[in-house]
Amino acid sequence: MNRWTDVNGIYQIYPRSFMDTDGNGSGDISGIVDKLDYIKGGEGSLGIDAIWLSPFYTSPMVDNGYDISDYCGVDPLFGTLDDFKRLLDEAHRRQIRVMIDFVPNHTSDRHPWFEASASSRDNNHRDWYIWRDGKTDGSAPNNWLSVAGGSAWQYDEKSNQYYLHSFLKEQPDLNWDNLEVRAAMKAVVDFWLSMGVDGLRADAIRWMAKDRSFVDKLSNPNYRDGQEDPYHSQIHHHHGSADQLRTYLGGIAATVEDYDDRIMIFEDYPDFSVVTPQERYRPYLELYDINPRVAMPFNFGGMFMPFQATSFRDFIETVHSYLQDSRIPVYCLGNHDQSRLVSRFGQEQARLIAMLQLTLPGLPVMYYGDELGMSDGHITEEFIQDSFEKNNPGVGIGRDPERTPMQWSHDVSAGFSKGAPWLPVPIELRGVTVADQQADRTSFLALYQNILSLRSKSSTLRRGVYETCGTNNEHVFSYRLSDKEHVFTIVLNFSDQTTQCQVGEPNPDIIAATSQPVSLIDENTVSLRPYQGIVIARRISTNS
Ligand code: NOJ
């Protein structure tokens, strides 16, 4: 039985940036254990019942752990396997589920599998990765680009062949057509799930399936040179076919399904120049013969949405039009690869977005620090850590700003570490700390706590039936979630002006607001301040 639909949300922890207990400036697993009460505990806690940890596995850390050299080991930077087991126990004792990252597309170039594969053309691991001859002039086999910048092919002098890396050259792509690779990765999944891990977040799944013809990619006619990531200068339709992906993902999902009450959420972004969010996600939800309660995609459609009521309304409405009962939408609006919510949308706007995300049915995924309204850090040259930025300075693909340390208090390094933090904390914390916000009923944190608490108590908010409400105002997006017992009406003002709108609920009982006060004009009409959102509750009378 899958009880993940009872979970009120998932909190993403970037282990290196959450809490450092050994003073080396990088967060660790013991730090996460120490902060579990903040995640779910008593007074002042966030009140969320699942966490997802970005990679903590053995790694040369060229891509901060997404370059894995041992899938079943813990990197000493983060602690030991026993520390992880303690985290699992302590989390479960608090009824917090633990989801971990699973990186199927590539390993580190220092993984023993790759070292064997690169050792000679006839090594029995050769075919575990994707090796090709260069063109007759010796250049790369085709024009494919790496997401991390430059060609996706790296020349290996020893064997006079190229290997494919969809990300950094230190992250060679595995060959998922090789059955031994699939079996080895199944063993990894079994290792963690049999230990008691509750779920997997599967990384970069789109790249697992390659276009087997290996033909050149076409140029993207909509590409704005110098204004966007050079990766988008090509059309990436060719990345694999649905059938291949279905086979690979279906295999992993089947393993996940062998265990009771586990899920897998996979990462796939809409590529706006080629496909819309619905074109990207719909096939996963409709066509794949994967149990949709076990494996589902993140929906990142809202991440890059213009901040307009109509855009969000159309997006959410479309998602719900193709969701059937068993489908679980996983709305994710921020993570370790994207500029922070506040930096993308603005302070007040981010509070509205938080209310939207936490009052939609499904599984909302939140990124650590967004609940405080942390903004992107200012990273001066000497602090740059991300290889994407180091290898391609200034093109805007660096991700350090959204990975700065969690801001706990006004202690040294914002209470994150007694040593020098691996990425800087802002000099002025301006109330953006857990300590400040726990003491302030109007804070960002208080807003998250309030709505998460409503969400925990009410299955209507987690899985009620969604319906868009008409308002008489194009700047207001309103919707209703209902079941047999309750109706919640959410009204969100996306404009920077005070605006009046009818809420369709006489004498509304307003149980949450992004800001105060909320003014009632008459029994049906509210006046909403700029970017103000409210939640109205009604109990359905059972007497009639
Ligand atoms: C997506 C991850 O979220 C990102 O951080 C990483 O660099 C790439 N996949 C490669 O694993």
Coordinates of C-alpha atoms and ligand atoms in Angstrom, one line a residue:
M1 CA 0.0 0.0 0.0
N2 CA 1.3 3.5 -0.8
R3 CA 0.7 6.0 1.9
W4 CA 2.8 8.7 0.3
T5 CA -0.4 10.6 -0.5
D6 CA -0.6 11.3 3.3
V7 CA 2.7 13.1 3.2
N8 CA 2.2 16.9 3.4
G9 CA 5.3 17.7 1.5
I10 CA 9.0 16.9 0.8
Y11 CA 11.8 19.1 2.0
Q12 CA 15.0 19.0 -0.1
I13 CA 18.2 19.1 1.8
Y14 CA 21.5 19.9 0.1
P15 CA 23.7 18.1 2.6
R16 CA 26.8 20.2 2.0
S17 CA 24.9 23.4 2.9
F18 CA 22.5 22.4 5.7
M19 CA 24.4 22.0 9.0
D20 CA 28.1 21.3 9.7
T21 CA 28.9 19.5 13.0
D22 CA 32.6 18.9 12.5
G23 CA 33.7 22.4 11.7
N24 CA 35.1 21.6 8.2
G25 CA 32.8 24.2 6.6
S26 CA 30.7 21.6 4.8
G27 CA 27.4 20.3 6.1
D28 CA 27.2 16.6 7.1
I29 CA 24.8 13.8 7.9
S30 CA 25.1 14.4 11.7
G31 CA 24.1 18.0 11.1
I32 CA 20.9 16.8 9.4
V33 CA 20.2 14.5 12.4
D34 CA 20.7 17.4 14.8
K35 CA 18.2 19.5 12.8
L36 CA 15.4 16.8 12.4
D37 CA 13.4 18.5 15.2
Y38 CA 13.4 21.7 13.1
I39 CA 11.9 19.7 10.2
K40 CA 9.3 18.0 12.3
G41 CA 9.2 18.2 16.0
G42 CA 7.7 20.5 18.6
E43 CA 7.2 24.2 18.7
G44 CA 8.8 26.2 15.9
S45 CA 9.4 23.3 13.6
L46 CA 8.5 23.5 10.0
G47 CA 6.2 20.5 10.2
I48 CA 7.0 18.6 7.1
D49 CA 7.1 14.8 7.0
A50 CA 9.5 13.8 4.2
I51 CA 13.1 14.9 3.3
W52 CA 15.0 14.3 0.1
L53 CA 18.8 14.4 0.4
S54 CA 20.9 15.4 -2.6
P55 CA 23.9 12.9 -3.0
F56 CA 26.1 12.1 0.0
Y57 CA 27.8 9.2 -1.7
T58 CA 31.5 8.6 -2.3
S59 CA 32.6 11.1 -4.9
P60 CA 35.5 13.3 -6.1
M61 CA 32.9 16.1 -5.8
V62 CA 33.5 17.6 -9.2
D63 CA 29.7 18.0 -9.4
N64 CA 29.1 18.1 -5.7
G65 CA 28.3 14.5 -5.4
Y66 CA 26.4 14.0 -8.7
D67 CA 29.7 12.4 -9.9
I68 CA 29.6 9.1 -7.9
S69 CA 32.5 6.8 -7.5
D70 CA 30.7 4.4 -5.1
Y71 CA 26.9 4.2 -5.1
C72 CA 26.7 2.4 -1.8
G73 CA 29.3 4.3 0.1
V74 CA 29.1 7.6 2.1
D75 CA 31.6 10.2 1.3
P76 CA 33.8 11.1 4.4
L77 CA 32.9 14.7 3.8
F78 CA 29.4 13.8 5.0
G79 CA 30.2 11.1 7.5
T80 CA 29.8 7.3 7.4
L81 CA 27.2 4.7 6.5
D82 CA 26.5 4.3 10.2
D83 CA 25.7 8.1 10.3
F84 CA 23.2 7.6 7.5
K85 CA 21.6 4.6 9.3
R86 CA 21.3 6.8 12.4
L87 CA 19.6 9.5 10.3
L88 CA 17.2 7.0 8.9
D89 CA 16.3 5.7 12.4
E90 CA 16.0 9.1 13.8
A91 CA 13.9 10.4 10.9
H92 CA 11.6 7.3 11.1
R93 CA 11.2 7.8 14.8
R94 CA 9.7 11.2 14.1
Q95 CA 7.6 9.8 11.2
I96 CA 9.8 11.6 8.6
R97 CA 10.3 9.7 5.4
V98 CA 13.7 9.8 3.8
M99 CA 14.2 10.0 0.0
I100 CA 17.6 9.9 -1.5
D101 CA 19.1 10.8 -4.8
F102 CA 19.7 8.1 -7.4
V103 CA 21.9 9.1 -10.3
P104 CA 21.4 6.6 -13.1
N105 CA 22.7 8.4 -16.2
H106 CA 26.4 8.7 -15.3
T107 CA 29.0 7.8 -12.8
S108 CA 32.2 9.6 -11.8
D109 CA 35.2 9.0 -14.2
R110 CA 36.8 7.7 -11.0
H111 CA 34.2 5.0 -10.5
P112 CA 35.9 1.5 -10.8
W113 CA 33.4 0.7 -13.6
F114 CA 34.6 3.5 -15.7
E115 CA 38.3 3.0 -14.8
A116 CA 37.9 -0.6 -16.0
S117 CA 36.0 0.5 -19.1
A118 CA 38.7 3.1 -20.0
S119 CA 41.5 0.7 -19.4
S120 CA 41.3 -1.0 -22.8
R121 CA 38.9 -1.5 -25.8
D122 CA 38.4 -5.1 -24.9
N123 CA 37.8 -4.7 -21.2
N124 CA 34.6 -6.4 -20.2
H125 CA 33.3 -3.1 -18.8
R126 CA 34.0 -1.3 -22.1
D127 CA 30.4 -1.4 -23.2
W128 CA 29.1 -0.2 -19.8
Y129 CA 29.8 3.3 -21.1
I130 CA 29.3 4.9 -24.6
W131 CA 32.5 4.8 -26.6
R132 CA 32.6 5.9 -30.3
D133 CA 35.3 6.5 -32.9
G134 CA 35.9 10.1 -33.9
K135 CA 35.2 11.3 -37.5
T136 CA 37.8 10.6 -40.1
D137 CA 39.4 14.0 -39.4
G138 CA 39.7 12.9 -35.8
S139 CA 37.0 15.3 -34.5
A140 CA 34.2 14.3 -32.1
P141 CA 31.7 11.7 -33.4
N142 CA 28.9 14.2 -33.6
N143 CA 27.9 17.8 -32.6
W144 CA 26.2 16.9 -29.3
L145 CA 26.7 19.4 -26.6
S146 CA 27.1 18.8 -22.9
V147 CA 24.7 20.4 -20.4
A148 CA 27.8 21.5 -18.5
G149 CA 29.2 23.4 -21.5
G150 CA 31.2 22.4 -24.6
S151 CA 31.1 19.1 -26.5
A152 CA 29.5 16.0 -25.0
W153 CA 32.4 13.9 -26.2
Q154 CA 35.8 13.5 -24.5
Y155 CA 38.7 12.1 -26.4
D156 CA 40.6 9.3 -24.8
E157 CA 44.1 9.1 -26.2
K158 CA 44.8 5.6 -24.8
S159 CA 42.1 3.9 -26.8
N160 CA 41.8 6.6 -29.6
Q161 CA 38.1 6.8 -29.0
Y162 CA 35.6 9.3 -27.5
Y163 CA 33.3 8.7 -24.6
L164 CA 30.0 10.4 -24.1
H165 CA 29.3 12.7 -21.2
S166 CA 26.0 14.5 -21.2
F167 CA 27.2 16.6 -18.2
L168 CA 30.8 17.2 -17.1
K169 CA 33.6 15.2 -18.7
E170 CA 34.2 13.7 -15.2
Q171 CA 30.6 12.2 -15.5
P172 CA 30.7 9.6 -18.3
D173 CA 27.3 8.4 -19.3
L174 CA 26.4 4.8 -18.6
N175 CA 25.1 2.6 -21.4
W176 CA 21.6 1.5 -20.3
D177 CA 21.3 -0.8 -23.2
N178 CA 23.8 -3.0 -21.5
L179 CA 21.9 -5.5 -19.3
E180 CA 24.8 -5.8 -16.8
V181 CA 24.5 -2.0 -16.2
R182 CA 20.8 -2.4 -15.5
A183 CA 21.5 -5.3 -13.1
A184 CA 24.2 -3.3 -11.3
M185 CA 21.9 -0.3 -10.9
K186 CA 19.1 -2.6 -9.7
A187 CA 21.5 -3.8 -7.0
V188 CA 22.1 -0.2 -5.9
V189 CA 18.4 0.5 -5.6
D190 CA 18.0 -2.8 -3.6
F191 CA 20.8 -1.8 -1.3
W192 CA 19.2 1.4 -0.2
L193 CA 15.6 0.4 -0.2
S194 CA 16.3 -2.8 1.8
M195 CA 18.0 -0.5 4.4
G196 CA 14.7 1.3 4.8
V197 CA 15.0 4.3 2.5
D198 CA 11.5 5.5 1.6
G199 CA 12.0 6.9 -1.9
L200 CA 14.3 7.8 -4.7
R201 CA 14.7 11.0 -6.7
A202 CA 16.0 9.9 -10.1
D203 CA 18.5 12.3 -11.6
A204 CA 18.6 13.5 -15.3
I205 CA 16.5 10.6 -16.6
R206 CA 16.0 12.1 -20.1
W207 CA 19.7 11.5 -20.9
M208 CA 19.6 7.8 -20.1
A209 CA 18.1 7.1 -23.5
K210 CA 20.3 8.1 -26.4
D211 CA 19.4 8.6 -30.0
R212 CA 20.9 5.4 -31.3
S213 CA 21.5 6.8 -34.7
F214 CA 23.9 9.4 -33.1
V215 CA 23.1 11.9 -35.8
D216 CA 24.0 15.6 -35.4
K217 CA 21.4 17.7 -33.6
L218 CA 19.7 20.5 -35.4
S219 CA 20.3 24.2 -34.5
N220 CA 17.5 25.9 -32.5
P221 CA 16.2 28.7 -34.6
N222 CA 14.8 30.5 -31.5
Y223 CA 18.2 30.5 -29.7
R224 CA 19.3 34.0 -28.5
D225 CA 23.0 33.9 -28.7
G226 CA 24.7 35.4 -25.7
Q227 CA 21.5 35.6 -23.8
E228 CA 20.9 32.0 -22.9
D229 CA 22.6 28.8 -22.0
P230 CA 24.6 27.7 -25.1
Y231 CA 23.2 24.2 -24.6
H232 CA 19.9 25.5 -25.9
S233 CA 21.5 26.4 -29.2
Q234 CA 20.5 22.9 -30.3
I235 CA 17.2 21.1 -30.4
H236 CA 17.4 18.2 -28.1
H237 CA 14.6 16.1 -29.5
H238 CA 17.0 13.4 -30.3
H239 CA 17.7 12.5 -26.7
G240 CA 16.4 9.0 -26.7
S241 CA 13.0 7.7 -27.5
A242 CA 10.0 7.2 -25.2
D243 CA 10.3 3.4 -25.6
Q244 CA 13.9 3.2 -24.5
L245 CA 13.1 5.4 -21.4
R246 CA 10.1 3.4 -20.6
T247 CA 12.1 0.2 -20.5
Y248 CA 14.8 1.7 -18.3
L249 CA 12.5 3.6 -16.0
G250 CA 10.0 0.8 -15.9
G251 CA 12.8 -1.6 -14.7
I252 CA 13.8 0.7 -11.8
A253 CA 10.1 1.4 -11.0
A254 CA 9.4 -2.3 -10.8
T255 CA 12.2 -2.7 -8.3
V256 CA 10.9 0.2 -6.2
E257 CA 7.5 -1.4 -6.4
D258 CA 8.9 -4.7 -4.9
Y259 CA 9.1 -2.8 -1.6
D260 CA 6.1 -1.6 0.3
D261 CA 5.1 2.1 0.3
R262 CA 8.1 3.5 -1.7
I263 CA 8.2 6.0 -4.5
M264 CA 10.5 7.3 -7.2
I265 CA 10.2 10.9 -8.5
F266 CA 12.2 11.6 -11.6
E267 CA 13.7 14.7 -12.8
D268 CA 12.8 15.9 -16.3
Y269 CA 12.6 19.6 -17.3
P270 CA 10.3 21.0 -20.0
D271 CA 12.6 22.3 -22.7
F272 CA 10.5 25.4 -23.5
S273 CA 12.0 25.9 -27.0
V274 CA 10.9 22.4 -28.0
V275 CA 8.1 21.1 -25.8
T276 CA 5.5 22.6 -23.4
P277 CA 5.3 21.4 -19.8
Q278 CA 2.3 19.3 -20.6
E279 CA 3.9 17.7 -23.7
R280 CA 6.9 16.8 -21.5
Y281 CA 4.9 15.4 -18.5
R282 CA 1.8 14.0 -20.0
P283 CA 3.4 10.9 -21.6
Y284 CA 4.8 10.0 -18.2
L285 CA 1.4 10.2 -16.6
E286 CA -0.7 8.7 -19.3
L287 CA 1.2 6.4 -21.6
Y288 CA 3.9 4.8 -19.6
D289 CA 3.1 1.4 -18.2
I290 CA 4.7 2.3 -14.9
N291 CA 2.5 2.3 -11.8
P292 CA 1.8 6.0 -11.4
R293 CA 1.6 5.8 -7.6
V294 CA 5.1 4.4 -7.5
A295 CA 6.9 6.5 -10.1
M296 CA 6.1 10.0 -11.2
P297 CA 7.9 13.1 -12.6
F298 CA 8.5 16.3 -10.8
N299 CA 6.4 19.0 -12.4
F300 CA 8.7 22.0 -13.0
G301 CA 6.2 23.8 -15.2
G302 CA 5.7 26.5 -12.6
M303 CA 9.4 27.2 -12.2
F304 CA 9.8 29.4 -15.2
M305 CA 6.2 30.7 -15.5
P306 CA 5.7 34.4 -15.9
F307 CA 4.3 35.8 -12.6
Q308 CA 0.7 36.2 -13.8
A309 CA -2.6 34.8 -12.5
T310 CA -3.6 33.7 -16.0
S311 CA -0.3 31.8 -16.7
F312 CA -0.5 29.9 -13.4
R313 CA -4.2 29.3 -13.8
D314 CA -3.7 27.8 -17.3
F315 CA -0.8 25.7 -16.2
I316 CA -2.5 24.2 -13.1
E317 CA -5.8 23.7 -15.0
T318 CA -4.0 21.8 -17.8
V319 CA -2.2 19.6 -15.4
H320 CA -5.4 18.7 -13.6
S321 CA -7.3 18.1 -16.9
Y322 CA -5.0 15.1 -17.7
L323 CA -4.5 13.9 -14.1
Q324 CA -6.6 10.9 -13.2
D325 CA -7.3 9.8 -9.7
S326 CA -4.3 7.7 -9.3
R327 CA -1.8 10.3 -10.6
I328 CA 0.1 12.4 -8.1
P329 CA 1.3 15.8 -9.2
V330 CA 4.6 16.7 -7.7
Y331 CA 4.9 20.5 -7.9
C332 CA 8.4 21.7 -7.5
L333 CA 9.3 25.4 -7.8
G334 CA 12.8 25.5 -6.5
N335 CA 15.9 23.3 -6.1
H336 CA 19.7 23.3 -6.1
D337 CA 19.9 24.0 -9.8
Q338 CA 17.6 27.1 -10.0
S339 CA 17.8 30.6 -8.8
R340 CA 15.9 30.9 -5.4
L341 CA 12.2 31.6 -5.3
V342 CA 12.7 35.1 -3.8
S343 CA 15.3 36.0 -6.4
R344 CA 13.2 34.8 -9.3
F345 CA 9.8 36.1 -8.2
G346 CA 10.4 38.8 -5.5
Q347 CA 9.8 38.7 -1.7
E348 CA 6.1 39.2 -1.5
Q349 CA 5.5 37.3 -4.7
A350 CA 7.4 34.3 -3.3
R351 CA 5.0 34.2 -0.3
L352 CA 2.1 34.0 -2.8
I353 CA 3.8 31.2 -4.7
A354 CA 4.4 29.3 -1.4
M355 CA 0.7 29.5 -0.7
L356 CA -0.1 28.3 -4.2
Q357 CA 2.3 25.4 -4.0
L358 CA 1.2 24.2 -0.5
T359 CA -2.5 24.4 -1.3
L360 CA -2.5 22.2 -4.4
P361 CA -3.2 18.5 -4.3
G362 CA -0.2 16.1 -4.6
L363 CA 3.3 16.3 -3.2
P364 CA 4.9 19.7 -3.0
V365 CA 8.7 19.7 -2.9
M366 CA 10.4 22.6 -1.2
Y367 CA 14.0 23.6 -1.2
Y368 CA 15.8 24.2 2.1
G369 CA 15.9 27.9 3.0
D370 CA 13.0 28.9 0.7
E371 CA 10.9 28.7 3.8
L372 CA 12.9 31.6 5.2
G373 CA 12.8 33.5 1.9
M374 CA 16.6 33.1 1.4
S375 CA 17.7 34.8 -1.7
D376 CA 20.5 33.9 -4.1
G377 CA 23.9 34.5 -2.5
H378 CA 26.5 36.8 -4.0
I379 CA 29.4 34.7 -5.0
T380 CA 32.6 36.5 -5.7
E381 CA 35.2 34.9 -8.0
E382 CA 37.3 33.4 -5.2
F383 CA 34.3 31.6 -3.8
I384 CA 33.1 29.9 -7.0
Q385 CA 32.7 26.2 -6.4
D386 CA 30.4 24.9 -9.2
S387 CA 32.3 23.4 -12.1
F388 CA 29.6 24.4 -14.5
E389 CA 30.6 28.0 -13.7
K390 CA 34.3 27.4 -13.5
N391 CA 34.3 25.8 -16.9
N392 CA 32.1 28.4 -18.5
P393 CA 32.5 31.6 -16.6
G394 CA 29.8 34.2 -17.0
V395 CA 27.4 32.4 -19.3
G396 CA 24.9 32.1 -16.4
I397 CA 24.9 28.3 -15.7
G398 CA 26.6 28.4 -12.3
R399 CA 24.5 27.2 -9.4
D400 CA 26.5 28.4 -6.3
P401 CA 24.1 31.3 -5.5
E402 CA 21.2 28.9 -4.7
R403 CA 23.4 26.6 -2.6
T404 CA 24.6 28.9 0.1
P405 CA 24.5 27.6 3.7
M406 CA 21.3 27.4 5.6
Q407 CA 20.8 30.5 7.8
W408 CA 20.0 29.3 11.3
S409 CA 20.9 32.2 13.6
H410 CA 23.1 35.2 14.1
D411 CA 26.0 33.1 15.4
V412 CA 29.2 32.9 13.5
S413 CA 28.5 31.8 9.8
A414 CA 24.7 32.0 10.5
G415 CA 25.0 29.1 12.9
F416 CA 25.8 26.8 10.0
S417 CA 29.5 26.0 10.9
K418 CA 32.2 26.8 13.3
G419 CA 34.7 26.7 10.4
A420 CA 34.9 28.7 7.2
P421 CA 31.7 27.8 5.2
W422 CA 32.3 26.2 1.8
L423 CA 30.1 28.9 0.3
P424 CA 29.7 32.4 1.9
V425 CA 26.8 33.4 4.1
P426 CA 25.5 37.0 3.6
I427 CA 27.1 39.6 5.8
E428 CA 23.7 41.1 6.6
L429 CA 21.2 38.4 7.5
R430 CA 18.2 40.9 7.7
G431 CA 16.0 38.6 9.7
V432 CA 16.4 35.7 7.2
T433 CA 17.3 33.1 9.9
V434 CA 15.4 30.4 11.6
A435 CA 15.9 32.0 15.0
D436 CA 14.5 35.4 13.8
Q437 CA 11.6 33.9 12.0
Q438 CA 10.5 31.4 14.8
A439 CA 9.9 34.5 16.9
D440 CA 7.9 36.4 14.3
R441 CA 4.3 35.4 13.5
T442 CA 4.4 37.3 10.3
S443 CA 7.6 35.7 8.9
F444 CA 8.0 33.5 5.9
L445 CA 8.6 30.6 8.1
A446 CA 5.4 31.2 10.0
L447 CA 3.5 31.2 6.7
Y448 CA 5.0 27.8 5.7
Q449 CA 4.4 26.4 9.2
N450 CA 0.8 27.6 9.2
I451 CA -0.1 26.1 5.8
L452 CA 1.9 22.9 6.3
S453 CA 0.0 22.4 9.5
L454 CA -3.3 22.9 7.8
R455 CA -2.1 20.5 5.1
S456 CA -1.2 17.9 7.6
K457 CA -4.5 18.0 9.3
S458 CA -6.6 18.1 6.1
S459 CA -6.6 15.4 3.5
T460 CA -8.8 17.8 1.4
L461 CA -5.7 20.0 0.9
R462 CA -3.5 17.0 0.0
R463 CA -5.8 15.2 -2.3
G464 CA -9.1 17.0 -2.7
V465 CA -10.8 17.5 -6.1
Y466 CA -9.4 20.6 -7.9
E467 CA -11.6 23.1 -9.6
T468 CA -10.8 26.5 -11.0
C469 CA -13.1 29.3 -9.7
G470 CA -14.2 32.2 -11.8
T471 CA -13.3 35.6 -10.3
N472 CA -14.2 38.9 -11.8
N473 CA -10.6 39.9 -11.9
E474 CA -7.9 38.8 -14.4
H475 CA -5.1 39.4 -11.8
V476 CA -6.6 36.9 -9.4
F477 CA -6.2 33.1 -9.6
S478 CA -8.7 31.3 -7.5
Y479 CA -9.4 27.6 -7.1
R480 CA -11.2 25.2 -4.8
L481 CA -10.3 21.9 -3.3
S482 CA -13.1 19.8 -2.0
D483 CA -14.2 16.4 -0.8
K484 CA -17.3 15.2 1.0
E485 CA -16.5 17.1 4.2
H486 CA -14.6 20.3 3.4
V487 CA -14.2 22.9 0.8
F488 CA -11.1 25.1 0.7
T489 CA -11.1 28.1 -1.6
I490 CA -7.8 29.7 -2.4
V491 CA -7.7 33.3 -3.7
L492 CA -4.4 34.7 -5.0
N493 CA -3.8 38.3 -6.1
F494 CA -0.9 38.3 -8.6
S495 CA -0.9 42.0 -9.1
D496 CA 1.0 44.8 -7.3
Q497 CA -2.2 46.7 -6.7
T498 CA -4.9 46.3 -4.1
T499 CA -7.7 44.6 -5.8
Q500 CA -11.2 43.5 -5.1
C501 CA -12.7 40.2 -6.0
Q502 CA -15.7 38.0 -5.4
V503 CA -14.9 34.8 -3.6
G504 CA -18.0 32.8 -4.0
E505 CA -18.1 32.0 -0.3
P506 CA -20.6 34.1 1.7
N507 CA -19.1 35.3 5.0
P508 CA -15.8 33.6 4.3
D509 CA -13.9 31.9 7.1
I510 CA -10.3 33.0 6.2
I511 CA -7.9 30.5 7.9
A512 CA -4.6 31.6 6.3
A513 CA -3.3 34.7 4.6
T514 CA 0.1 35.6 3.2
S515 CA -0.1 39.0 4.8
Q516 CA -2.5 40.9 7.1
P517 CA -4.9 42.4 7.3
V518 CA -7.5 41.0 4.9
S519 CA -10.4 43.3 4.3
L520 CA -13.9 42.2 3.6
I521 CA -15.9 44.6 1.5
D522 CA -19.2 42.8 1.8
E523 CA -20.2 39.3 2.6
N524 CA -18.9 38.1 -0.9
T525 CA -16.1 40.4 -1.7
V526 CA -12.6 40.7 -0.4
S527 CA -10.1 43.4 -1.0
L528 CA -6.7 41.8 -1.4
R529 CA -3.5 43.8 -0.9
P530 CA -0.7 43.5 -3.5
Y531 CA 0.4 39.9 -3.8
Q532 CA -1.9 38.8 -1.0
G533 CA -3.3 35.3 -1.0
I534 CA -5.9 33.8 1.3
V535 CA -7.3 30.4 2.2
I536 CA -11.0 30.1 3.0
A537 CA -12.4 27.0 4.7
R538 CA -15.9 25.7 4.8
R539 CA -17.2 22.5 6.4
I540 CA -19.9 20.7 4.4
S541 CA -22.9 20.2 6.6
T542 CA -23.6 16.5 7.0
N543 CA -27.1 17.1 8.5
S544 CA -28.9 17.8 5.2
Ligands
NOJ1 C1 20.7 17.3 -12.2 C2 21.2 17.6 -10.9 O1 20.1 18.2 -10.1 C3 22.4 18.6 -11.1 O2 22.8 19.2 -9.9 C4 23.5 17.8 -11.7 O3 24.6 18.6 -12.0 C5 23.0 17.1 -12.9 N1 21.8 16.5 -12.9 C6 24.0 16.0 -13.3 O4 23.9 14.9 -12.4

